[in-house]
Coordinates of C-alpha atoms in Angstrom, one line a residue:
M584 CA 91.0 132.0 147.1
T585 CA 95.1 131.7 147.4
I586 CA 97.0 133.0 144.4
L587 CA 100.5 131.6 144.2
E588 CA 103.4 132.5 141.9
P589 CA 105.6 129.3 140.9
G590 CA 109.5 129.8 142.9
K591 CA 108.5 132.4 145.1
V592 CA 106.1 131.0 147.8
T593 CA 107.3 131.2 151.4
L594 CA 106.7 128.8 154.1
E595 CA 104.2 131.3 155.8
T596 CA 101.8 130.6 152.7
L597 CA 102.1 127.0 152.4
A598 CA 101.7 127.0 156.7
A599 CA 98.6 129.1 156.0
I600 CA 97.0 126.5 153.2
H601 CA 97.5 123.6 155.5
R602 CA 96.2 124.7 158.5
G603 CA 93.5 127.1 156.9
G604 CA 92.3 124.9 154.3
L605 CA 93.2 127.3 151.5
S606 CA 91.9 127.2 147.9
P607 CA 95.3 127.9 146.1
R608 CA 95.3 128.8 142.2
L609 CA 98.6 129.8 140.2
S610 CA 99.0 133.1 139.0
P611 CA 97.6 133.7 135.0
A612 CA 101.5 134.7 134.4
A613 CA 102.6 131.4 134.9
R614 CA 100.4 130.1 131.7
A615 CA 102.6 131.5 129.4
G616 CA 105.6 129.5 130.3
V617 CA 103.6 126.4 130.8
D618 CA 102.0 126.6 127.3
R619 CA 105.5 126.9 125.5
A620 CA 106.8 124.1 127.4
A621 CA 103.6 121.8 126.5
D622 CA 104.3 122.6 123.0
M623 CA 107.7 121.8 123.1
V624 CA 106.4 118.2 124.3
A625 CA 103.8 117.9 121.9
A626 CA 106.5 118.5 118.9
A627 CA 108.5 115.7 120.1
A628 CA 105.5 113.3 120.4
A629 CA 104.8 113.7 117.0
G630 CA 108.5 113.5 115.9
T631 CA 110.5 110.5 115.2
E632 CA 113.5 111.1 117.6
A633 CA 113.0 108.7 120.8
V634 CA 112.6 110.9 124.2
Y635 CA 112.3 109.7 127.5
G636 CA 109.0 109.7 129.0
V637 CA 107.2 111.6 125.7
N638 CA 107.4 108.3 123.3
T639 CA 109.5 105.6 125.5
G640 CA 108.8 103.5 128.0
F641 CA 109.6 104.1 131.7
G642 CA 113.0 103.2 133.7
K643 CA 114.4 100.2 132.8
L644 CA 112.2 99.9 129.6
A645 CA 113.2 103.7 128.5
S646 CA 114.9 101.9 125.2
V647 CA 111.5 100.7 124.1
K648 CA 110.0 102.8 121.3
I649 CA 106.1 103.6 121.5
A650 CA 104.4 104.7 118.1
P651 CA 102.6 108.0 118.3
G652 CA 99.2 106.6 118.6
D653 CA 100.0 105.0 121.6
T654 CA 100.9 107.7 123.9
T655 CA 97.7 108.4 125.5
A656 CA 97.7 104.4 126.5
L657 CA 101.1 104.8 127.5
Q658 CA 100.7 107.9 130.3
R659 CA 97.5 106.1 131.4
N660 CA 99.3 102.5 132.0
L661 CA 101.8 104.7 133.6
I662 CA 99.4 106.0 136.3
L663 CA 97.6 102.7 137.0
S664 CA 100.8 100.5 136.8
H665 CA 102.2 103.2 139.7
C666 CA 98.9 102.7 142.1
C667 CA 101.0 100.5 144.4
G668 CA 100.5 102.2 147.5
V669 CA 99.5 100.9 150.8
G670 CA 99.1 101.5 154.3
D671 CA 96.8 104.2 156.2
P672 CA 95.7 107.2 153.8
L673 CA 97.4 110.4 154.3
D674 CA 95.2 112.9 155.9
E675 CA 93.0 115.3 153.7
A676 CA 95.3 118.5 154.8
K677 CA 98.4 117.0 154.1
T678 CA 97.3 115.8 150.7
R679 CA 95.8 119.1 149.9
L680 CA 99.3 120.5 150.6
M681 CA 100.9 118.2 148.4
M682 CA 98.7 118.8 145.5
T683 CA 99.8 122.6 146.1
L684 CA 103.3 121.7 145.9
K685 CA 102.7 119.7 142.4
L686 CA 100.8 123.0 141.3
L687 CA 103.9 125.0 142.2
S688 CA 106.5 122.6 140.4
L689 CA 104.3 122.1 137.1
G690 CA 103.7 126.0 137.1
R691 CA 107.2 126.5 136.5
G692 CA 106.7 126.1 132.9
A693 CA 109.5 123.0 132.6
S694 CA 107.3 119.8 133.0
G695 CA 105.7 120.0 129.6
V696 CA 101.9 119.6 130.7
R697 CA 98.8 121.8 129.5
W698 CA 97.2 124.0 131.6
Q699 CA 93.9 121.9 131.9
V700 CA 96.1 119.5 134.1
I701 CA 97.2 122.2 136.4
A702 CA 93.4 123.6 136.1
L703 CA 91.8 120.5 137.3
I704 CA 94.0 120.0 140.0
E705 CA 93.0 123.7 141.2
D706 CA 89.6 123.0 140.7
M707 CA 89.6 119.5 142.7
L708 CA 91.0 121.6 145.9
E709 CA 88.3 124.1 145.6
A710 CA 85.6 121.5 145.4
G711 CA 87.2 119.7 148.0
V712 CA 87.6 116.4 145.9
I713 CA 90.7 115.3 147.6
P714 CA 92.5 111.8 146.6
V715 CA 93.1 108.9 149.0
I716 CA 96.7 108.7 149.3
P717 CA 98.0 105.2 150.8
S718 CA 101.1 106.7 153.0
Q719 CA 103.5 103.6 152.1
G720 CA 105.3 102.4 148.8
S721 CA 107.6 105.4 147.9
V722 CA 111.6 105.4 148.5
G723 CA 111.7 108.8 147.7
A724 CA 113.5 108.3 143.8
S725 CA 112.3 108.5 141.3
G726 CA 110.2 110.9 143.0
D727 CA 107.3 109.4 145.2
L728 CA 105.8 107.5 142.5
A729 CA 103.1 105.5 143.9
P730 CA 101.5 108.2 146.4
L731 CA 101.5 110.8 143.2
A732 CA 100.2 107.9 141.2
H733 CA 97.4 107.9 143.3
M734 CA 96.9 111.5 143.2
A735 CA 97.3 111.3 139.5
A736 CA 94.4 108.4 139.3
A737 CA 91.8 110.1 141.0
M738 CA 92.3 113.3 138.5
I739 CA 91.9 110.6 135.5
G740 CA 88.6 109.1 137.3
E741 CA 90.6 106.0 138.5
G742 CA 91.1 105.3 142.3
E743 CA 89.1 106.8 145.1
V744 CA 88.6 110.3 146.6
V745 CA 87.6 111.9 149.9
H746 CA 84.1 114.4 148.9
R747 CA 81.8 116.1 151.5
G748 CA 83.3 113.9 153.8
Q749 CA 82.5 110.3 152.1
R750 CA 85.2 108.1 150.4
Q751 CA 84.3 107.1 147.1
P752 CA 85.1 106.4 143.8
S753 CA 86.8 109.0 141.8
G754 CA 84.6 109.3 138.5
A755 CA 81.5 109.8 140.8
A756 CA 82.8 112.6 142.9
L757 CA 84.6 114.3 139.7
A758 CA 80.7 114.2 138.3
E759 CA 79.4 115.1 141.7
A760 CA 81.3 118.2 141.8
G761 CA 80.8 119.0 138.0
L762 CA 84.5 118.0 137.1
T763 CA 85.7 116.3 134.0
P764 CA 88.7 113.7 134.1
V765 CA 91.4 114.4 132.2
V766 CA 93.1 112.5 129.5
L767 CA 96.7 112.7 129.8
G768 CA 98.6 113.6 126.9
P769 CA 102.5 113.2 126.3
K770 CA 104.4 113.4 129.0
E771 CA 101.6 114.4 131.6
G772 CA 101.5 111.3 133.7
L773 CA 105.3 111.2 134.6
G774 CA 104.7 114.8 134.7
L775 CA 102.1 114.3 137.6
I776 CA 103.8 111.0 139.7
N777 CA 107.9 112.3 138.9
G778 CA 108.6 114.7 142.1
T779 CA 109.3 114.9 145.8
Q780 CA 106.0 116.4 146.6
F781 CA 104.4 113.7 149.3
S782 CA 107.8 113.6 151.1
T783 CA 108.0 117.6 150.9
A784 CA 104.4 117.9 152.0
C785 CA 105.0 115.5 154.8
A786 CA 108.4 117.1 156.0
L787 CA 106.4 120.6 155.8
V788 CA 103.7 119.9 157.9
A789 CA 106.0 117.9 160.5
L790 CA 108.3 121.3 160.5
F791 CA 105.4 123.8 160.9
D792 CA 104.3 121.3 164.0
A793 CA 108.2 121.2 165.2
L794 CA 108.3 124.7 165.6
R795 CA 105.4 125.0 167.8
L796 CA 106.7 122.4 170.2
V797 CA 110.0 124.3 170.3
E798 CA 107.6 127.5 171.1
T799 CA 106.2 125.6 173.8
C800 CA 109.3 123.8 175.3
A801 CA 110.5 128.0 176.2
V802 CA 107.1 127.9 178.1
T803 CA 107.2 124.7 180.0
A804 CA 111.3 125.1 180.6
S805 CA 110.6 128.0 182.4
L806 CA 108.0 127.1 184.4
S807 CA 110.2 124.0 185.5
T808 CA 112.9 126.4 186.5
D809 CA 110.2 128.2 188.9
A810 CA 109.3 124.9 190.3
I811 CA 112.5 123.7 191.4
M812 CA 113.4 127.4 192.2
G813 CA 116.0 127.6 189.7
S814 CA 118.5 130.1 188.5
T815 CA 117.8 132.3 185.6
A816 CA 121.8 133.8 185.9
P817 CA 121.8 130.9 182.8
L818 CA 119.7 133.0 180.9
L819 CA 121.9 136.5 180.9
A820 CA 121.9 137.7 177.2
E821 CA 125.9 138.3 177.6
I822 CA 126.7 134.5 178.2
H823 CA 124.5 134.1 175.2
A824 CA 126.0 136.8 173.2
L825 CA 129.4 135.3 173.9
R826 CA 128.6 132.0 172.3
G827 CA 126.8 133.9 169.2
H828 CA 124.1 131.5 168.1
A829 CA 121.0 132.8 167.0
G830 CA 118.6 130.1 168.2
Q831 CA 120.4 130.2 171.6
I832 CA 120.0 133.6 171.8
D833 CA 116.6 133.7 171.2
M834 CA 115.6 131.0 173.4
A835 CA 117.1 132.7 176.3
A836 CA 115.7 136.0 175.6
T837 CA 112.0 134.6 175.3
M838 CA 112.8 132.6 178.6
R839 CA 113.9 135.9 180.4
R840 CA 110.8 137.8 179.2
I841 CA 108.4 135.0 180.3
M842 CA 110.2 134.6 183.9
D843 CA 110.3 138.6 184.6
G844 CA 108.6 139.4 187.9
S845 CA 108.3 136.1 189.2
E846 CA 108.6 136.2 193.0
I847 CA 109.8 132.4 193.2
R848 CA 112.8 133.9 191.5
E849 CA 113.6 136.7 193.4
S850 CA 112.7 134.7 197.0
H851 CA 115.9 132.8 196.6
R852 CA 118.7 134.5 194.8
E853 CA 120.2 135.3 198.5
G854 CA 121.2 132.5 200.5
D855 CA 120.3 129.4 198.3
S856 CA 123.2 126.6 199.0
R857 CA 123.0 125.3 195.7
V858 CA 125.6 126.5 193.3
Q859 CA 124.7 125.4 189.8
D860 CA 121.1 123.5 188.4
P861 CA 121.4 120.8 186.8
Y862 CA 122.0 120.8 182.8
C863 CA 118.1 120.3 182.0
I864 CA 117.9 123.5 183.8
R865 CA 120.9 125.3 183.0
C866 CA 121.7 124.4 179.6
Q867 CA 117.9 124.8 177.9
P868 CA 119.0 127.6 175.9
Q869 CA 121.9 125.6 174.5
V870 CA 120.0 122.6 173.7
A871 CA 116.3 123.9 172.2
G872 CA 118.1 126.7 170.7
A873 CA 120.7 124.2 169.0
A874 CA 117.2 122.7 167.9
L875 CA 115.7 125.7 167.1
D876 CA 118.6 126.3 164.7
V877 CA 118.7 122.6 162.9
L878 CA 114.7 123.7 162.0
R879 CA 115.9 126.8 160.3
T880 CA 118.3 124.8 158.2
A881 CA 115.6 122.5 157.6
A882 CA 113.2 125.2 156.6
R883 CA 115.4 126.7 154.5
T884 CA 116.0 123.7 152.2
L885 CA 112.0 123.2 152.3
Q886 CA 111.0 126.0 151.0
I887 CA 113.5 125.8 148.3
E888 CA 112.1 122.2 147.7
A889 CA 108.4 123.7 148.0
N890 CA 109.1 125.5 144.7
A891 CA 111.4 123.4 142.8
V892 CA 110.6 121.5 139.7
T893 CA 111.3 118.1 140.9
D894 CA 109.9 115.6 137.7
N895 CA 112.0 114.3 134.9
P896 CA 112.8 114.7 132.0
L897 CA 112.6 119.0 132.1
V898 CA 111.6 120.8 129.1
L899 CA 114.2 123.5 129.0
V900 CA 112.3 125.8 126.7
D901 CA 114.7 128.6 126.2
E902 CA 117.5 126.3 125.1
G903 CA 114.7 124.1 122.9
R904 CA 115.5 120.8 124.7
I905 CA 113.7 117.9 126.6
V906 CA 116.5 116.8 128.9
S907 CA 116.7 113.9 131.2
G908 CA 118.2 114.5 134.9
G909 CA 117.8 113.6 138.6
N910 CA 115.7 116.3 140.3
F911 CA 113.1 113.6 141.4
H912 CA 115.7 112.5 143.9
A913 CA 114.7 113.2 147.0
E914 CA 117.9 113.7 149.2
Y915 CA 117.0 117.1 150.3
T916 CA 114.0 116.4 151.8
G917 CA 115.2 113.4 153.1
F918 CA 118.1 115.3 154.9
A919 CA 115.8 117.9 156.1
A920 CA 113.4 115.2 157.6
D921 CA 116.3 113.6 159.5
Q922 CA 117.2 116.8 160.9
I923 CA 113.9 117.9 162.2
A924 CA 113.9 114.4 163.6
L925 CA 117.1 115.4 165.4
A926 CA 115.8 117.9 167.0
V927 CA 112.3 116.9 168.0
A928 CA 114.3 114.0 169.6
E929 CA 116.5 116.4 171.6
I930 CA 114.1 118.4 173.0
G931 CA 111.9 115.6 174.2
A932 CA 115.2 114.3 175.7
I933 CA 115.9 117.6 177.9
S934 CA 112.1 118.6 178.6
Q935 CA 112.0 114.5 180.2
R936 CA 114.8 115.3 182.7
R937 CA 113.2 118.3 183.8
V938 CA 110.0 116.2 184.6
A939 CA 112.4 113.4 186.5
L940 CA 114.0 116.4 188.2
M941 CA 110.6 117.6 189.4
V942 CA 109.2 114.1 190.6
D943 CA 112.4 113.2 192.7
P944 CA 112.2 114.8 196.3
T945 CA 116.3 114.8 196.0
L946 CA 116.3 117.0 193.4
S947 CA 113.4 119.1 193.3
F948 CA 114.4 121.3 195.9
D949 CA 111.3 120.8 198.9
L950 CA 108.7 119.7 196.3
P951 CA 107.0 116.9 197.6
P952 CA 107.7 113.4 196.2
F953 CA 106.2 113.1 192.9
L954 CA 104.4 116.6 193.5
T955 CA 101.6 114.7 195.3
P956 CA 100.5 116.4 198.6
D957 CA 99.6 113.1 200.3
P958 CA 102.9 110.8 198.9
G959 CA 102.5 107.1 199.8
L960 CA 98.7 106.8 199.5
N961 CA 99.2 108.7 196.4
S962 CA 101.4 107.8 193.7
G963 CA 101.0 111.6 191.7
F964 CA 103.0 111.5 188.6
M965 CA 105.5 108.9 189.3
I966 CA 104.0 107.4 185.9
A967 CA 103.1 110.0 184.2
E968 CA 107.0 110.4 184.5
V969 CA 107.7 106.8 183.2
T970 CA 105.1 107.7 180.1
T971 CA 107.6 110.7 179.1
A972 CA 110.7 108.3 179.6
A973 CA 109.2 105.6 176.9
L974 CA 108.3 108.3 174.8
M975 CA 111.8 109.7 174.6
S976 CA 113.3 106.4 174.1
E977 CA 110.9 105.9 171.1
N978 CA 111.7 109.4 169.7
K979 CA 115.6 108.5 170.2
H980 CA 114.6 105.2 168.0
L981 CA 112.9 106.8 165.3
A982 CA 115.5 109.8 165.1
N983 CA 117.9 107.5 163.5
P984 CA 118.8 108.7 159.9
C985 CA 116.6 107.2 157.0
V986 CA 119.0 108.8 154.1
T987 CA 121.4 106.5 154.8
D988 CA 119.1 103.4 154.2
S989 CA 118.9 103.2 150.5
T990 CA 118.5 100.0 148.6
P991 CA 118.2 99.5 144.6
T992 CA 115.2 99.2 142.9
S993 CA 113.8 98.9 139.7
A994 CA 116.0 96.5 138.0
N995 CA 119.2 98.3 139.7
Q996 CA 118.3 101.2 137.0
E997 CA 117.2 103.3 140.2
D998 CA 120.0 102.2 142.2
H999 CA 120.2 104.9 145.1
V1000 CA 117.0 106.2 146.6
S1001 CA 116.6 108.5 149.5
M1002 CA 114.3 107.1 152.0
A1003 CA 112.7 110.7 152.1
A1004 CA 109.0 109.7 152.6
H1005 CA 109.1 107.4 155.5
G1006 CA 111.8 109.6 156.9
A1007 CA 109.2 112.3 156.6
L1008 CA 106.2 110.4 157.8
R1009 CA 107.7 109.1 160.8
L1010 CA 107.8 112.9 162.3
A1011 CA 104.3 113.0 162.7
R1012 CA 104.7 110.6 165.2
M1013 CA 107.2 112.0 166.9
N1014 CA 105.9 115.2 167.1
R1015 CA 102.9 113.7 168.9
N1016 CA 104.9 112.1 171.4
L1017 CA 107.0 115.1 171.9
S1018 CA 103.9 116.9 172.5
V1019 CA 102.8 114.7 175.5
I1020 CA 106.3 114.6 176.9
L1021 CA 106.0 118.8 176.9
G1022 CA 102.2 118.3 178.0
V1023 CA 103.2 116.2 181.2
E1024 CA 105.9 118.7 181.9
L1025 CA 103.5 121.4 181.9
M1026 CA 101.3 119.4 184.4
C1027 CA 104.1 118.8 186.7
A1028 CA 105.7 122.3 186.6
A1029 CA 102.4 124.0 187.0
Q1030 CA 101.7 121.5 190.2
G1031 CA 105.4 122.3 191.5
V1032 CA 104.7 126.4 190.8
E1033 CA 101.7 125.9 193.2
A1034 CA 103.2 124.1 195.6
R1035 CA 105.5 127.4 196.1
A1036 CA 102.8 129.5 197.2
P1037 CA 102.3 131.6 198.9
L1038 CA 105.1 133.0 196.6
S1039 CA 104.0 133.3 192.7
T1040 CA 105.5 132.9 189.4
S1041 CA 105.3 135.5 186.9
P1042 CA 102.6 137.4 185.2
A1043 CA 103.2 135.3 181.9
L1044 CA 103.3 131.8 183.5
Q1045 CA 100.7 132.7 185.7
Q1046 CA 98.5 133.2 182.8
V1047 CA 99.9 130.0 181.3
I1048 CA 99.0 128.2 184.5
A1049 CA 95.3 129.7 184.4
S1050 CA 95.0 128.3 180.5
L1051 CA 95.7 124.5 181.5
R1052 CA 93.9 124.8 184.8
N1053 CA 90.8 125.2 182.5
T1054 CA 91.2 121.8 181.3
V1055 CA 93.3 119.8 183.6
P1056 CA 92.7 120.5 187.3
T1057 CA 95.4 120.9 190.2
L1058 CA 96.3 117.3 191.0
R1059 CA 95.2 117.1 194.8
E1060 CA 94.7 113.3 194.7
D1061 CA 95.2 110.4 192.5
R1062 CA 92.8 110.1 189.8
Y1063 CA 92.3 108.6 186.1
L1064 CA 95.6 110.9 184.5
A1065 CA 95.2 109.9 181.2
P1066 CA 92.5 112.0 179.9
D1067 CA 94.6 114.6 181.6
I1068 CA 97.6 114.3 179.8
E1069 CA 95.8 114.3 176.5
A1070 CA 94.3 117.3 176.9
A1071 CA 97.7 118.8 178.2
A1072 CA 99.3 117.3 175.4
Q1073 CA 96.3 118.8 173.0
L1074 CA 97.0 122.1 174.2
V1075 CA 100.5 122.0 173.2
R1076 CA 99.7 121.0 170.1
D1077 CA 97.2 123.5 169.1
G1078 CA 100.1 126.1 170.4
A1079 CA 97.9 127.5 173.1
I1080 CA 100.7 127.4 175.8
A1081 CA 102.9 129.3 173.4
D1082 CA 99.9 131.5 172.2
V1083 CA 99.4 132.5 176.1
A1084 CA 102.8 133.0 177.1
G1085 CA 103.6 135.2 173.6
A1086 CA 106.6 132.3 173.0
R1087 CA 107.4 133.2 169.1
F1088 CA 110.1 132.1 166.9
A1089 CA 111.0 132.6 163.3
L1090 CA 111.8 130.1 161.0

């Protein structure tokens, strides 16, 4: 069990919950604030003054006053009417993270829900009763309404969940797990579906995955540099200190360490007719380091958002007020997702150019054409390079910003939206594309380094090649390459290549 203190949860903890399937619970210390806010909402519901979301309709219907006896039906109707999501379901790990983020938001004591609502989310996570969340339907304001409505529906015994590996009706799964559906009180439905937790969960997972890919690109770039017998002079610490960007400094330092001890590098320090390497070799720290810093910027935003209260209205207990605001607007998450997209696209762009460099005999410094020992009869990595070009181009297209694509909804009441949801969702596809690009670079660079025998690469990179060769053998003659490409990409996605080389960056 992982105990969370609302407002103070780190990205490391959230990554562990996502990857490790941990069952989070809020610190018991959060209960007092939650109870105070819930008491305020209960008092407002019993009163005569109109309070949005407590005893009124929603959105454009906010001016419609709801009788005290209808507040329970109001919340149930809200959930059911907003279950309009479509598309493939979110995977269980992301859904668990989304539920965790909702716990953190509700636990701040500004949403007005009762503790039993929070406890049910905790119990569902522990019992593995995971709502089926359609991935499409949110425009990122007022929060992720449709996806979160599907989560809330599961809590009231409606909709579907996955339990013990089976997709089934929520009511049956809750009963099987010994849990009781909640009957929502005033504002509780609104508290559950207002918020940015769907978009933020998807963006966080993409951030965690993109960091692994940046770490791996430090390894593949180092291996490619040795494969084409490139210079390590551009990695000198003094160069990067003069510019001063942390990501660039970190990337260069990691590459220097990984390449230390390479016989290939030492063999051409003298007498090399080349003056400078192409930018894809020489400027790796500047490009991938900049991408690392962009990810760090996005990480700061997403850590704040993960701990934020993002529903509406908010219960300001110390002031004794329930106030409508706009914290549900997911612009921050949308911007962070667009930043991650740009970083992922650029890492892929420079990696792809290194692949193109290695397969081109006019540029690769005497490597065989397309890295095959018998060119002509064999095509080697010719079409693998084309695949990387296709994926690089696709990622460039997907990197176009989403936050600029607002459109009015809900009869113009919600007239500017963030589009954070699909901005974050598209990152999973982009990361998968990048893993393939890096996987192909890994295969080509390993093949290139092996062609330099009897000279050897650095000890760290020798271990990287050995790790690859456990699943992907050297390409001696043409064979069916698709499984090899996927195997290399999986090593990249799992972080295995970065782990072997000890490539690690902090967000």
